[in-house]
Tab-separated table of C-alpha atoms in Angstrom:
chain	number	residue	atom	x	y	z
A	295	MET	CA	0.013	-0.045	-0.034
A	296	SER	CA	1.479	3.422	-1.014
A	297	THR	CA	2.141	5.958	1.610
A	298	ASP	CA	2.937	8.763	-0.809
A	299	LYS	CA	1.124	12.030	-0.102
A	300	ALA	CA	-0.101	14.573	-2.537
A	301	SER	CA	1.700	17.872	-2.467
A	302	PRO	CA	0.020	20.718	-0.464
A	303	GLY	CA	-0.730	22.716	-3.592
A	304	LYS	CA	-2.287	19.796	-5.491
A	305	ALA	CA	-4.193	18.752	-2.506
A	306	GLY	CA	-5.729	22.125	-1.858
A	307	GLN	CA	-6.622	22.525	-5.567
A	308	ALA	CA	-8.249	19.104	-5.552
A	309	ARG	CA	-10.231	19.801	-2.361
A	310	SER	CA	-11.563	23.199	-3.320
A	311	GLY	CA	-12.037	22.710	-7.014
A	312	ARG	CA	-11.980	26.540	-7.243
A	313	PRO	CA	-9.913	28.600	-9.608
A	314	ARG	CA	-7.102	30.650	-8.340
A	315	ALA	CA	-8.410	34.038	-7.318
A	316	VAL	CA	-7.252	37.325	-9.003
A	317	SER	CA	-7.859	40.868	-8.117
A	318	PHE	CA	-10.255	43.097	-10.126
A	319	ASP	CA	-7.521	45.639	-10.577
A	320	ALA	CA	-5.154	43.098	-11.999
A	321	ILE	CA	-7.760	42.052	-14.376
A	322	LEU	CA	-8.521	45.505	-15.495
A	323	ASP	CA	-4.709	46.108	-16.016
A	324	ALA	CA	-4.528	43.117	-18.269
A	325	ALA	CA	-7.795	43.901	-20.039
A	326	THR	CA	-6.732	47.540	-20.806
A	327	ARG	CA	-3.429	46.348	-22.293
A	328	ILE	CA	-5.201	43.811	-24.422
A	329	ALA	CA	-7.739	46.481	-25.593
A	330	ASP	CA	-5.082	49.093	-26.433
A	331	GLU	CA	-3.100	46.391	-28.420
A	332	ARG	CA	-6.025	44.638	-30.277
A	333	GLY	CA	-9.209	46.492	-29.707
A	334	LEU	CA	-12.174	46.069	-27.358
A	335	ASP	CA	-13.518	42.977	-28.953
A	336	ALA	CA	-10.236	41.195	-28.114
A	337	VAL	CA	-11.023	41.566	-24.429
A	338	THR	CA	-12.463	38.013	-23.488
A	339	PHE	CA	-12.284	35.946	-20.525
A	340	ARG	CA	-9.776	33.558	-22.248
A	341	ALA	CA	-7.504	36.367	-23.444
A	342	VAL	CA	-7.309	38.014	-20.001
A	343	ALA	CA	-6.866	34.654	-18.361
A	344	GLU	CA	-4.048	33.772	-20.618
A	345	ARG	CA	-2.238	37.030	-19.864
A	346	LEU	CA	-2.695	36.611	-16.059
A	347	GLU	CA	-2.032	32.761	-16.226
A	348	VAL	CA	-5.267	31.796	-14.516
A	349	SER	CA	-8.376	30.029	-15.675
A	350	PRO	CA	-11.153	31.944	-17.625
A	351	MET	CA	-13.546	30.920	-14.732
A	352	ALA	CA	-11.384	33.031	-12.347
A	353	ILE	CA	-12.060	36.069	-14.548
A	354	HIS	CA	-15.698	35.367	-14.848
A	355	ARG	CA	-16.028	34.981	-11.162
A	356	THR	CA	-14.410	38.254	-10.411
A	357	THR	CA	-16.017	40.480	-13.139
A	358	GLY	CA	-19.393	38.906	-13.688
A	359	GLY	CA	-19.398	39.207	-17.432
A	360	VAL	CA	-17.418	40.377	-20.397
A	361	ASP	CA	-19.558	43.341	-21.101
A	362	ALA	CA	-19.201	44.549	-17.563
A	363	LEU	CA	-15.437	44.018	-17.809
A	364	ARG	CA	-15.195	46.130	-21.020
A	365	HIS	CA	-17.363	48.832	-19.512
A	366	ALA	CA	-15.179	48.854	-16.329
A	367	LEU	CA	-11.929	49.185	-18.164
A	368	VAL	CA	-13.127	52.124	-20.287
A	369	SER	CA	-14.727	53.867	-17.177
A	370	ARG	CA	-11.383	53.501	-15.219
A	371	ILE	CA	-9.324	54.905	-18.092
A	372	VAL	CA	-11.647	57.921	-18.373
A	373	GLY	CA	-11.836	58.426	-14.667
A	374	GLU	CA	-8.083	58.323	-14.199
A	375	ALA	CA	-7.650	60.916	-16.985
A	376	THR	CA	-10.129	63.456	-15.693
A	377	ARG	CA	-8.855	63.300	-12.199
A	378	SER	CA	-5.378	64.242	-13.351
A	379	VAL	CA	-6.461	67.484	-15.148
A	380	ASP	CA	-5.278	70.806	-13.845
A	381	TRP	CA	-7.981	73.094	-14.894
A	382	PRO	CA	-7.089	76.732	-15.492
A	383	GLY	CA	-9.229	79.708	-14.707
A	384	ASP	CA	-10.192	81.590	-17.912
A	385	TRP	CA	-12.716	80.166	-20.341
A	386	GLN	CA	-10.532	79.890	-23.435
A	387	SER	CA	-7.888	78.091	-21.493
A	388	ILE	CA	-10.445	75.717	-20.168
A	389	LEU	CA	-11.522	74.899	-23.791
A	390	ARG	CA	-8.008	74.444	-24.805
A	391	THR	CA	-7.167	72.276	-21.793
A	392	PHE	CA	-10.246	70.051	-22.433
A	393	ALA	CA	-9.459	69.627	-26.158
A	394	ASN	CA	-5.730	68.778	-25.593
A	395	GLU	CA	-6.479	66.454	-22.667
A	396	LEU	CA	-9.216	64.566	-24.607
A	397	HIS	CA	-6.910	64.353	-27.670
A	398	ASP	CA	-4.122	62.842	-25.634
A	399	LEU	CA	-6.328	60.394	-23.798
A	400	LEU	CA	-7.732	59.016	-27.099
A	401	MET	CA	-4.295	58.797	-28.658
A	402	ARG	CA	-3.041	56.843	-25.649
A	403	HIS	CA	-5.972	54.552	-25.418
A	404	PRO	CA	-7.684	54.080	-28.732
A	405	VAL	CA	-10.114	51.786	-27.035
A	406	VAL	CA	-11.872	54.710	-25.509
A	407	LEU	CA	-12.564	56.211	-28.900
A	408	GLU	CA	-13.776	52.627	-29.998
A	409	ALA	CA	-16.195	52.471	-27.170
A	410	HIS	CA	-17.305	56.009	-27.651
A	411	ARG	CA	-18.539	55.195	-31.197
A	412	SER	CA	-21.450	53.315	-29.687
A	413	ALA	CA	-21.984	55.168	-26.303
A	414	PRO	CA	-21.072	58.401	-24.426
A	415	LEU	CA	-17.901	58.263	-22.488
A	416	VAL	CA	-18.503	57.200	-18.898
A	417	GLY	CA	-16.387	57.249	-15.807
A	418	PRO	CA	-15.879	59.299	-12.632
A	419	GLY	CA	-15.401	62.904	-13.800
A	420	ALA	CA	-16.563	62.462	-17.463
A	421	ASP	CA	-19.883	64.405	-16.898
A	422	ASP	CA	-18.015	66.852	-14.589
A	423	ALA	CA	-15.583	67.752	-17.405
A	424	ALA	CA	-18.380	68.300	-19.905
A	425	LEU	CA	-20.330	70.521	-17.473
A	426	ARG	CA	-17.092	72.542	-16.676
A	427	VAL	CA	-16.608	73.203	-20.335
A	428	VAL	CA	-20.291	74.262	-20.807
A	429	ALA	CA	-19.991	76.545	-17.719
A	430	ALA	CA	-16.899	78.216	-19.124
A	431	LEU	CA	-18.739	78.780	-22.329
A	432	ARG	CA	-21.609	80.465	-20.450
A	433	THR	CA	-19.132	82.749	-18.783
A	434	ALA	CA	-17.929	83.678	-22.235
A	435	GLY	CA	-21.361	85.061	-23.009
A	436	LEU	CA	-23.162	82.240	-24.640
A	437	ASP	CA	-26.655	81.164	-23.648
A	438	GLU	CA	-27.266	77.583	-22.445
A	439	ARG	CA	-28.252	76.209	-25.868
A	440	ALA	CA	-25.291	77.871	-27.626
A	441	ALA	CA	-22.820	76.785	-24.977
A	442	VAL	CA	-23.989	73.064	-25.294
A	443	TYR	CA	-23.740	73.095	-29.038
A	444	ALA	CA	-20.295	74.837	-28.851
A	445	TYR	CA	-19.117	72.181	-26.547
A	446	GLY	CA	-20.394	69.613	-28.964
A	447	THR	CA	-18.561	71.152	-31.771
A	448	LEU	CA	-15.239	71.249	-29.809
A	449	HIS	CA	-15.776	67.659	-28.736
A	450	ASP	CA	-16.565	66.485	-32.329
A	451	PHE	CA	-13.569	68.229	-33.762
A	452	VAL	CA	-11.223	66.367	-31.419
A	453	THR	CA	-12.729	62.984	-31.790
A	454	GLY	CA	-12.933	63.300	-35.473
A	455	HIS	CA	-9.315	64.410	-35.798
A	456	VAL	CA	-8.135	61.490	-33.729
A	457	ALA	CA	-10.298	59.003	-35.529
A	458	ILE	CA	-8.813	60.040	-38.874
A	459	ARG	CA	-5.441	60.147	-37.502
A	460	LEU	CA	-5.606	56.651	-35.957
A	461	GLY	CA	-7.361	55.200	-38.967
A	462	ARG	CA	-4.857	56.653	-41.628
A	463	GLY	CA	-1.641	56.492	-39.807
A	464	GLY	CA	1.235	58.624	-41.203
A	465	PRO	CA	1.050	60.443	-44.552
A	466	GLU	CA	3.424	57.842	-46.051
A	467	ARG	CA	0.781	55.282	-45.512
A	468	LEU	CA	-1.884	56.980	-47.511
A	469	PRO	CA	-2.728	54.592	-50.346
A	470	LEU	CA	-2.360	57.173	-53.127
A	471	PRO	CA	-0.609	56.567	-56.555
A	472	PRO	CA	2.530	58.755	-57.148
A	473	GLU	CA	0.717	61.035	-59.504
A	474	ARG	CA	-2.096	61.553	-57.076
A	475	ARG	CA	0.347	62.276	-54.283
A	476	ALA	CA	2.058	64.820	-56.225
A	477	MET	CA	-1.161	66.672	-56.761
A	478	SER	CA	-2.381	66.461	-53.117
A	479	VAL	CA	-2.848	69.693	-51.157
A	480	PHE	CA	-1.318	67.915	-48.182
A	481	ILE	CA	1.815	66.848	-49.669
A	482	GLU	CA	3.913	69.596	-48.248
A	483	HIS	CA	1.716	70.440	-45.281
A	484	HIS	CA	0.540	67.129	-43.657
A	485	ASP	CA	1.574	67.324	-40.003
A	486	TYR	CA	-1.073	66.007	-37.779
A	487	ASP	CA	0.036	67.960	-34.649
A	488	ARG	CA	-0.019	71.207	-36.581
A	489	ARG	CA	-3.442	70.369	-38.058
A	490	PHE	CA	-4.825	69.776	-34.722
A	491	ALA	CA	-3.427	72.980	-33.180
A	492	TYR	CA	-4.514	75.097	-36.120
A	493	GLY	CA	-7.980	73.511	-36.132
A	494	LEU	CA	-8.275	74.093	-32.390
A	495	ASP	CA	-7.422	77.750	-32.842
A	496	LEU	CA	-9.987	78.088	-35.489
A	497	VAL	CA	-12.707	76.435	-33.317
A	498	ILE	CA	-11.948	78.552	-30.332
A	499	GLY	CA	-11.702	81.543	-32.438
A	500	GLY	CA	-15.175	80.925	-34.000
A	501	ILE	CA	-16.571	80.473	-30.511
A	502	THR	CA	-14.922	83.780	-29.380
A	503	ALA	CA	-16.596	85.538	-32.257
A	504	ALA	CA	-20.090	83.855	-31.588
A	505	ALA	CA	-19.789	84.908	-27.925
A	506	ALA	CA	-19.027	88.536	-28.918
A	507	ALA	CA	-21.948	88.632	-31.439
A	508	PRO	CA	-24.523	85.990	-30.520
A	509	VAL	CA	-27.001	84.951	-33.141
A	510	PRO	CA	-30.691	85.069	-32.033
A	511	HIS	CA	-32.380	81.755	-31.799
A	512	GLU	CA	-34.929	82.445	-34.605
A	513	GLU	CA	-32.046	83.102	-37.042
A	514	GLN	CA	-30.140	79.853	-36.167
A	515	ARG	CA	-30.619	76.962	-38.537
């Protein structure tokens, strides 16, 4: 009759039958890296489990569902970004800070832009940032309706610019034949950073002009 004993680790695993526990923060860290590398759809229980060297069931037990996990990772990214913003005092600087911070967030974490295509950004501080910008526009002289639309214009400029930049990559990657490239208006002036800065100046300049000479509601289209 054998007297060999199972190792403590194997015995404990056999007795409990439960997957090794893993913290929610560790799961979010791994899921965020996967999402940034391969997109939100790549965040699955199996992918996260392989990254953390645990069983998929351990991920499921901690998160409750893959949709909840994806929502949580985007929420955490947005929350961390908004908490770190050092807001200035004057309204134009607030608009510029918001635009630059949103631009940098989306460039660092394209998964946030991916999630934003189907739903508004969520996370601790996301709504506060939007309300802060709208309040700044009100101090510039815009009424509530104009301030909200001005915020939307600024927001759409940033997200649109980043979406094109991420989708196309550098100008050398544009799929244009040599003769078409030679005729392109961007061939000598295709710097994404300068385009963003110039566009932001135009947007804020337009808002400044609108605040100085507001258009009555009945004349707006």
